[in-house]
PDB file of C-alpha atoms in Angstrom:
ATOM      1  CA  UNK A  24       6.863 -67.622 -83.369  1.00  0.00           C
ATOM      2  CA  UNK A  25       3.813 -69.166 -84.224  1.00  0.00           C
ATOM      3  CA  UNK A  26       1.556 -65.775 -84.453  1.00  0.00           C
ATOM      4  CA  UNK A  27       4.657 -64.222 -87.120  1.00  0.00           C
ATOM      5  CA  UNK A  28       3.517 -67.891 -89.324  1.00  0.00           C
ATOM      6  CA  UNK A  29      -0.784 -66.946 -89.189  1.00  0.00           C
ATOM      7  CA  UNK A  30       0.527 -63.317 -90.359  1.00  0.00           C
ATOM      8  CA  UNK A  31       2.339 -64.432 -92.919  1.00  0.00           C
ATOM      9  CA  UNK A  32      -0.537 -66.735 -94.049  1.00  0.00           C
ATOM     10  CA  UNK A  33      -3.137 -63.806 -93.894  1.00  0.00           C
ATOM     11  CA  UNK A  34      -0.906 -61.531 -95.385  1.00  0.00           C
ATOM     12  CA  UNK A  35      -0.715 -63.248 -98.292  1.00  0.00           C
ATOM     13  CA  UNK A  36      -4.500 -62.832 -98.971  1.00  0.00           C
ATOM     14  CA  UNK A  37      -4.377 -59.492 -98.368  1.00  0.00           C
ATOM     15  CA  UNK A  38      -4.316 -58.430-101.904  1.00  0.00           C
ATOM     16  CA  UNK A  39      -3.849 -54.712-101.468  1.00  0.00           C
ATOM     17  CA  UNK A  40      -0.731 -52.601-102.433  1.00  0.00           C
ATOM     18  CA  UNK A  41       1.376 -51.625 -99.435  1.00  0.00           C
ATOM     19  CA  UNK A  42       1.062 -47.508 -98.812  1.00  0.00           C
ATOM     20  CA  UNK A  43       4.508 -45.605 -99.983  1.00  0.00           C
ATOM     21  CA  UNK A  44       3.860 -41.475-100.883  1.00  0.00           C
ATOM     22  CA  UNK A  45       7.219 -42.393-102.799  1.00  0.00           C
ATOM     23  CA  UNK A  46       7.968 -45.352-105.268  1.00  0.00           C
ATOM     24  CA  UNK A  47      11.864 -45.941-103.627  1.00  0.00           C
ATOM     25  CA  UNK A  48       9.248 -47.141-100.423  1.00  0.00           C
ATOM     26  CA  UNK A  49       6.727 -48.846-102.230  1.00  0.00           C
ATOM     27  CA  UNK A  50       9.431 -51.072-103.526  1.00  0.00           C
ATOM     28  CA  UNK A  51      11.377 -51.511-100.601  1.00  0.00           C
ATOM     29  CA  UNK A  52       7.930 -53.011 -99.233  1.00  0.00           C
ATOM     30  CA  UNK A  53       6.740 -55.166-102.472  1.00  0.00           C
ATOM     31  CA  UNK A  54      10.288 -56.877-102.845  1.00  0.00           C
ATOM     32  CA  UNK A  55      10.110 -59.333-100.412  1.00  0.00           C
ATOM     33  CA  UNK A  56       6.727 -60.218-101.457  1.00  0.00           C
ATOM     34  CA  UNK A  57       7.548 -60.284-105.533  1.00  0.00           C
ATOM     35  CA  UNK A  58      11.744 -61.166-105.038  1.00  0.00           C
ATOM     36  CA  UNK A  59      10.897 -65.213-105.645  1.00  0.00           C
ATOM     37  CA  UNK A  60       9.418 -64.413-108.955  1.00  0.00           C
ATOM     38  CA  UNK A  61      12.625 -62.374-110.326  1.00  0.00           C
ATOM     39  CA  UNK A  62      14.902 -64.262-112.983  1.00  0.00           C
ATOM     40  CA  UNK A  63      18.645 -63.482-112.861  1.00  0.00           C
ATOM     41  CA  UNK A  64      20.673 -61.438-114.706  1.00  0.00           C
ATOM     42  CA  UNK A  65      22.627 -64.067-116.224  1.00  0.00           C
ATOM     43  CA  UNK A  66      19.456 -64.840-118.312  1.00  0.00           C
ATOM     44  CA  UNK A  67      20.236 -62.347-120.609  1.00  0.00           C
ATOM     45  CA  UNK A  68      17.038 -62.590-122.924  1.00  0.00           C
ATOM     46  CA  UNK A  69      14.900 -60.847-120.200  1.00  0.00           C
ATOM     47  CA  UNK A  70      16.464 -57.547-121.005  1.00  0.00           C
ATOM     48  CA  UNK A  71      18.840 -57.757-123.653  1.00  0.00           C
ATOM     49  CA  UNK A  72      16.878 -56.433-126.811  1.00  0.00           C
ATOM     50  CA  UNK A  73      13.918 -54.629-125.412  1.00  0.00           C
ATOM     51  CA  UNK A  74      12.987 -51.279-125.246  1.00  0.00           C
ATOM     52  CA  UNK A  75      12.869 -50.474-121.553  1.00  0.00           C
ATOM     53  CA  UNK A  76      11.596 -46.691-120.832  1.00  0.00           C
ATOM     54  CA  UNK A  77      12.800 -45.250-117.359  1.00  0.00           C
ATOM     55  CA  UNK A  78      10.106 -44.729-114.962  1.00  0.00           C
ATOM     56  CA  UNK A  79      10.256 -42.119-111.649  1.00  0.00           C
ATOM     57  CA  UNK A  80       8.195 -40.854-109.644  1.00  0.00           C
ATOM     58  CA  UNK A  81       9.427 -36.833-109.600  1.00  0.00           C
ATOM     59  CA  UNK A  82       6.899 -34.726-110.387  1.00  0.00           C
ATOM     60  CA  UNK A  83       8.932 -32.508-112.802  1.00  0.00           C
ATOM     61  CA  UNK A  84      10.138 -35.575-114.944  1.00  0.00           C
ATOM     62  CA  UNK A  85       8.475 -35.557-118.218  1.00  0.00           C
ATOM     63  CA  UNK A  86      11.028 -36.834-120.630  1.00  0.00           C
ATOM     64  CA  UNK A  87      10.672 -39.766-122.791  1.00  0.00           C
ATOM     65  CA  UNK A  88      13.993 -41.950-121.669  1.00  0.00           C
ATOM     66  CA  UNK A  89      14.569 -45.218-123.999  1.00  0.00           C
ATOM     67  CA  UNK A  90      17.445 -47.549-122.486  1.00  0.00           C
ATOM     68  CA  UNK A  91      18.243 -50.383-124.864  1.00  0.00           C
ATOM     69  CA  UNK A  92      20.866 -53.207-123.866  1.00  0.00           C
ATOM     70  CA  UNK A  93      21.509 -54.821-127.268  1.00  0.00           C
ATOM     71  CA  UNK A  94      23.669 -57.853-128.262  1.00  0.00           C
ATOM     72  CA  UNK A  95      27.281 -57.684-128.180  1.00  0.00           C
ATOM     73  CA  UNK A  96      26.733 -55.526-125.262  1.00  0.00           C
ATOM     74  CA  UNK A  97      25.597 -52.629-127.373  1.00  0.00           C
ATOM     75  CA  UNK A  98      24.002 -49.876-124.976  1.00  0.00           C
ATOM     76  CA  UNK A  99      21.793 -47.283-126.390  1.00  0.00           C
ATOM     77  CA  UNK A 100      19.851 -44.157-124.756  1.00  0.00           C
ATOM     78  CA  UNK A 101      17.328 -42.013-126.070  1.00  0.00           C
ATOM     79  CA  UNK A 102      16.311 -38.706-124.553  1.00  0.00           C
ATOM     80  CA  UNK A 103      12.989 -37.343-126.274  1.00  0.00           C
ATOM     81  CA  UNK A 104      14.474 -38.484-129.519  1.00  0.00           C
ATOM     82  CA  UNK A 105      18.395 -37.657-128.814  1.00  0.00           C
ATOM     83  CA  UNK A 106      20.523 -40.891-129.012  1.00  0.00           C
ATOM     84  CA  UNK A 107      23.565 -41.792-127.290  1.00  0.00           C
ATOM     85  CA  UNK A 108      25.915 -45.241-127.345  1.00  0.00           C
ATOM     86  CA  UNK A 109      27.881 -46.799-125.252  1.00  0.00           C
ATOM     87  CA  UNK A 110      28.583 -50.088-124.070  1.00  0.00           C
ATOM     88  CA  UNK A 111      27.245 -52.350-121.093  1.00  0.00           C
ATOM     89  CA  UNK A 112      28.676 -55.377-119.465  1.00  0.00           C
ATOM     90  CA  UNK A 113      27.483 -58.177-117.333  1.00  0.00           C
ATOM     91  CA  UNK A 114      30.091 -59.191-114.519  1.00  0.00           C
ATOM     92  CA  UNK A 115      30.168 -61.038-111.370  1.00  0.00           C
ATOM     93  CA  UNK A 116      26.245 -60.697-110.919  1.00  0.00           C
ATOM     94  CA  UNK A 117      26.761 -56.888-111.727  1.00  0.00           C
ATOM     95  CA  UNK A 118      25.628 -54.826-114.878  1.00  0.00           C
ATOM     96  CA  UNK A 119      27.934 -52.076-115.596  1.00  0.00           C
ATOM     97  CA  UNK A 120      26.962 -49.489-118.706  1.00  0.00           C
ATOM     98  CA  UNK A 121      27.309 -45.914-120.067  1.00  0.00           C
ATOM     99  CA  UNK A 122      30.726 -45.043-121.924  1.00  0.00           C
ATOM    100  CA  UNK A 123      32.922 -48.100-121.591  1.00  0.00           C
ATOM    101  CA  UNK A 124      35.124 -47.906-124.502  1.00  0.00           C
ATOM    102  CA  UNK A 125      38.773 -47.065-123.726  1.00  0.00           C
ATOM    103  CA  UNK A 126      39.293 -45.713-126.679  1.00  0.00           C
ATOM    104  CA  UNK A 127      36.482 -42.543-125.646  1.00  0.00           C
ATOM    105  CA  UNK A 128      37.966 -39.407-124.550  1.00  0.00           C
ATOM    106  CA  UNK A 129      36.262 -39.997-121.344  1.00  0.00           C
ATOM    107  CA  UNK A 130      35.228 -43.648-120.469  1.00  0.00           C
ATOM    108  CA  UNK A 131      32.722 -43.835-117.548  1.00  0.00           C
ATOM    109  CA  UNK A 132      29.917 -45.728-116.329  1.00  0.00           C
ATOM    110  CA  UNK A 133      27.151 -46.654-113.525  1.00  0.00           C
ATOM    111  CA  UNK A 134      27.287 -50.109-111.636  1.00  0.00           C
ATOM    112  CA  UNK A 135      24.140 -51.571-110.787  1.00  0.00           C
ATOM    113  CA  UNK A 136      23.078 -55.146-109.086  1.00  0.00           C
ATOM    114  CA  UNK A 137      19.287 -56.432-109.547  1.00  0.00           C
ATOM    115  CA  UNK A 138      16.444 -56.154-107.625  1.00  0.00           C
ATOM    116  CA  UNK A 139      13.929 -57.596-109.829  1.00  0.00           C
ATOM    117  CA  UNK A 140      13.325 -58.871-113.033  1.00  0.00           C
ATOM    118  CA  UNK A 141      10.749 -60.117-115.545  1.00  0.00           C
ATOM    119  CA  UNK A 142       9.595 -59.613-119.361  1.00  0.00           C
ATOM    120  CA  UNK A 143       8.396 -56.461-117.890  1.00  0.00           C
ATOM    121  CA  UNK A 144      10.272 -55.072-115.133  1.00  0.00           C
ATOM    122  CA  UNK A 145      14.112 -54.577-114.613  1.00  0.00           C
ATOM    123  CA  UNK A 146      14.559 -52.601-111.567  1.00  0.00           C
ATOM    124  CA  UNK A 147      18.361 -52.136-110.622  1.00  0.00           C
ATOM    125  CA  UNK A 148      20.055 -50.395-108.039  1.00  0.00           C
ATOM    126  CA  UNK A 149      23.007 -48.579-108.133  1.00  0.00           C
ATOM    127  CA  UNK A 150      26.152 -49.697-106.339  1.00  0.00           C
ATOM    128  CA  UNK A 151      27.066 -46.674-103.997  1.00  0.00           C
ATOM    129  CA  UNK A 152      26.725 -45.497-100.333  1.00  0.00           C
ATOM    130  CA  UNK A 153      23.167 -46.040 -98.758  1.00  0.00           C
ATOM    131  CA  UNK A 154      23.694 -42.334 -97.621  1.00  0.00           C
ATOM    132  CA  UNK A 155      23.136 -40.894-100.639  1.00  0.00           C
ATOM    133  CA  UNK A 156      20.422 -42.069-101.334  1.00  0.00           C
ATOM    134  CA  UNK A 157      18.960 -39.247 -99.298  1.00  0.00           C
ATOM    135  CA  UNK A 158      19.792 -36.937-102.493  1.00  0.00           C
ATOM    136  CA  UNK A 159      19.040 -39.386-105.416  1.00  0.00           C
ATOM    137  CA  UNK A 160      16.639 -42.275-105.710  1.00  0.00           C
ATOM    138  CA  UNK A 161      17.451 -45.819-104.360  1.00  0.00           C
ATOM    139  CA  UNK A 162      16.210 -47.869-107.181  1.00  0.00           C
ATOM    140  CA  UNK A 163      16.770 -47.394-111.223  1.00  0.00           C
ATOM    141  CA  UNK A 164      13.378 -48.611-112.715  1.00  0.00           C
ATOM    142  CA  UNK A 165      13.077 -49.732-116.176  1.00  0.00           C
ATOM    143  CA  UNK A 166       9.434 -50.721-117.637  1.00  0.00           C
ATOM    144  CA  UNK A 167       8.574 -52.492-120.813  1.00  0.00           C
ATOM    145  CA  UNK A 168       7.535 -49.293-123.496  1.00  0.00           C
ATOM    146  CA  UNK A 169       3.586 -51.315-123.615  1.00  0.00           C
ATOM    147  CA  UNK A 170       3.057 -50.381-120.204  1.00  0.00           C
ATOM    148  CA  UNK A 171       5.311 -47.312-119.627  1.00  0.00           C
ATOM    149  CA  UNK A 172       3.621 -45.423-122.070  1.00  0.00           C
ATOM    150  CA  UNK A 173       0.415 -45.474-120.568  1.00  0.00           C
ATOM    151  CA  UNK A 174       0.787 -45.855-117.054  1.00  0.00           C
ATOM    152  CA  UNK A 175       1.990 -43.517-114.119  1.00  0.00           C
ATOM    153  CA  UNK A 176       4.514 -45.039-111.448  1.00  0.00           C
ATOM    154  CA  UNK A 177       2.054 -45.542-109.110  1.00  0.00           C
ATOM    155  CA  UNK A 178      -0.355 -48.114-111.743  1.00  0.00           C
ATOM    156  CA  UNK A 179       2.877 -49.470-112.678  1.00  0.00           C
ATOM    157  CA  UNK A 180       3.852 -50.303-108.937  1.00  0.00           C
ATOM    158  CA  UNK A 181       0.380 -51.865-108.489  1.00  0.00           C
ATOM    159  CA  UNK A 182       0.130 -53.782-111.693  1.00  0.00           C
ATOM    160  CA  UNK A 183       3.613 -55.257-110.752  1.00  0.00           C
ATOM    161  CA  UNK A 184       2.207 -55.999-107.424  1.00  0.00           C
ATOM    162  CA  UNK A 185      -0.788 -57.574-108.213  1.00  0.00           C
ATOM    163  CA  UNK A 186       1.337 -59.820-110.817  1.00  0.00           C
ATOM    164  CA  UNK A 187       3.141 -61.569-108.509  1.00  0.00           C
ATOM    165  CA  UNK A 188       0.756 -61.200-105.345  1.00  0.00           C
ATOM    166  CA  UNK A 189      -2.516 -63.499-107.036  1.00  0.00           C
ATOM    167  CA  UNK A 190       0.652 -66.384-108.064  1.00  0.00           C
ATOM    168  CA  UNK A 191       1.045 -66.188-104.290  1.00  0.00           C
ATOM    169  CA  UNK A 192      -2.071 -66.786-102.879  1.00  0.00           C
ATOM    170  CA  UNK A 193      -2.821 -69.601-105.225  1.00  0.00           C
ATOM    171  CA  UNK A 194       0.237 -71.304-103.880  1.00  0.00           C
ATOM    172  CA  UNK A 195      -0.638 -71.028-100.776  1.00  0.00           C
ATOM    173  CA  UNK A 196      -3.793 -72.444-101.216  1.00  0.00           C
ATOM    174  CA  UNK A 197      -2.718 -75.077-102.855  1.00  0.00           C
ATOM    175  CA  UNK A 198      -0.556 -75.667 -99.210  1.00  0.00           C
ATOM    176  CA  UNK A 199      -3.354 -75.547 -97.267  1.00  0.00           C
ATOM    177  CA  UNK A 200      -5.812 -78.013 -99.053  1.00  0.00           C
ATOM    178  CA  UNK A 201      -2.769 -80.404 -99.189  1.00  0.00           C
ATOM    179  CA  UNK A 202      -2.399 -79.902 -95.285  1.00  0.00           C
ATOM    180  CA  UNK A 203      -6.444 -80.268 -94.763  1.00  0.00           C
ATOM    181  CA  UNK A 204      -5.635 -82.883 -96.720  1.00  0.00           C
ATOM    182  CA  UNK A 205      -3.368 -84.775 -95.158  1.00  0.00           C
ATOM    183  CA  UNK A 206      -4.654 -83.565 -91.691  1.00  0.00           C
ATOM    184  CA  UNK A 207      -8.140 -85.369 -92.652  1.00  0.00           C
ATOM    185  CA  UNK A 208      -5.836 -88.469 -93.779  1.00  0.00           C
ATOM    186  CA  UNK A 209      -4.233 -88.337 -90.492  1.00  0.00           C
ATOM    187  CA  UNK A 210      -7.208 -87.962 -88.247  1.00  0.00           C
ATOM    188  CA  UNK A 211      -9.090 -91.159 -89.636  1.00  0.00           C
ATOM    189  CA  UNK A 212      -5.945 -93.577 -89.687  1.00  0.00           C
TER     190      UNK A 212
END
């Protein structure tokens, strides 16, 4: 029990991205590191009103995909310039868009619960059978159109990372001094 604590401890100073050939693996490993520093989807202003471009990590993916989640649950998507509405809705902890209206000749749309987000990130995955995952990707990454547009997956994964990983280590810190602290306080009562 006590060597899993010291591992924990040194792997938080280990500032170095965890190895993934693909980015569904890099995040499986950075979420448990980065998952405290997420908001919720409740607190709408994190995504609603931003232009979010899709990120993946496919080699033959070179289109320019905008997904905008405006007020009044507005849901726009641009492909390389082409636009397309539909709606989006936020229930029971879930965000559900594409083409919601009933009144469409064809409503339909993708479920998705969060993974992580901040001003910059909104990863999501989508609500189906772990097995297929084999065929499509796990996660449904979004990145803020500052970074997207310069970066490649892989910088983006890191820069996310690296975000999250320095705000841990200076916590911890800050836990050990107050133990040395109060270890030293101890040791001369």
């Amino acid at each position: 029990m006590e060597s899993k604590w010291l591992d924990r401890v040194a792997n938080a100073f280990n500032s170095e991205v965890p190895h993934a050939e693909a980015m569904d693996d890099l995040i499986d490993k950075m979420i448990p590191l980065i998952r405290p520093h997420s908001e919720d989807l409740r607190e709408m202003q994190f995504y609603v009103g931003r232009h979010w471009v899709e990120v993946r990590d496919d080699e033959g993916f070179h289109e320019l995909i905008f997904h905008f989640f405006n007020p009044e649950e507005e849901y726009v998507l641009s492909t390389d310039g082409a636009v397309w509405f539909g709606k989006w809705r936020f229930m029971a902890n879930k965000l559900i868009f594409g083409k919601l209206d009933p009144d469409e000749e064809d409503p339909t749309g993708e479920a998705f619960e969060l993974v992580f987000l901040d001003p910059e990130f909104f990863i999501l995955k989508k609500l189906n059978n772990p097995l297929k995952f084999e065929k499509n990707h796990k996660y449904f990454v979004l990145v803020a159109e500052h970074l997207a547009r310069r970066l490649e997956w892989y910088e983006l994964m890191q820069y996310l990372f690296n975000k999250y990983r320095n705000n841990n280590n200076f916590l911890i810190v800050i836990v050990l001094v107050v133990l040395l602290i109060f270890a030293i306080v101890m040791a001369l009562s």
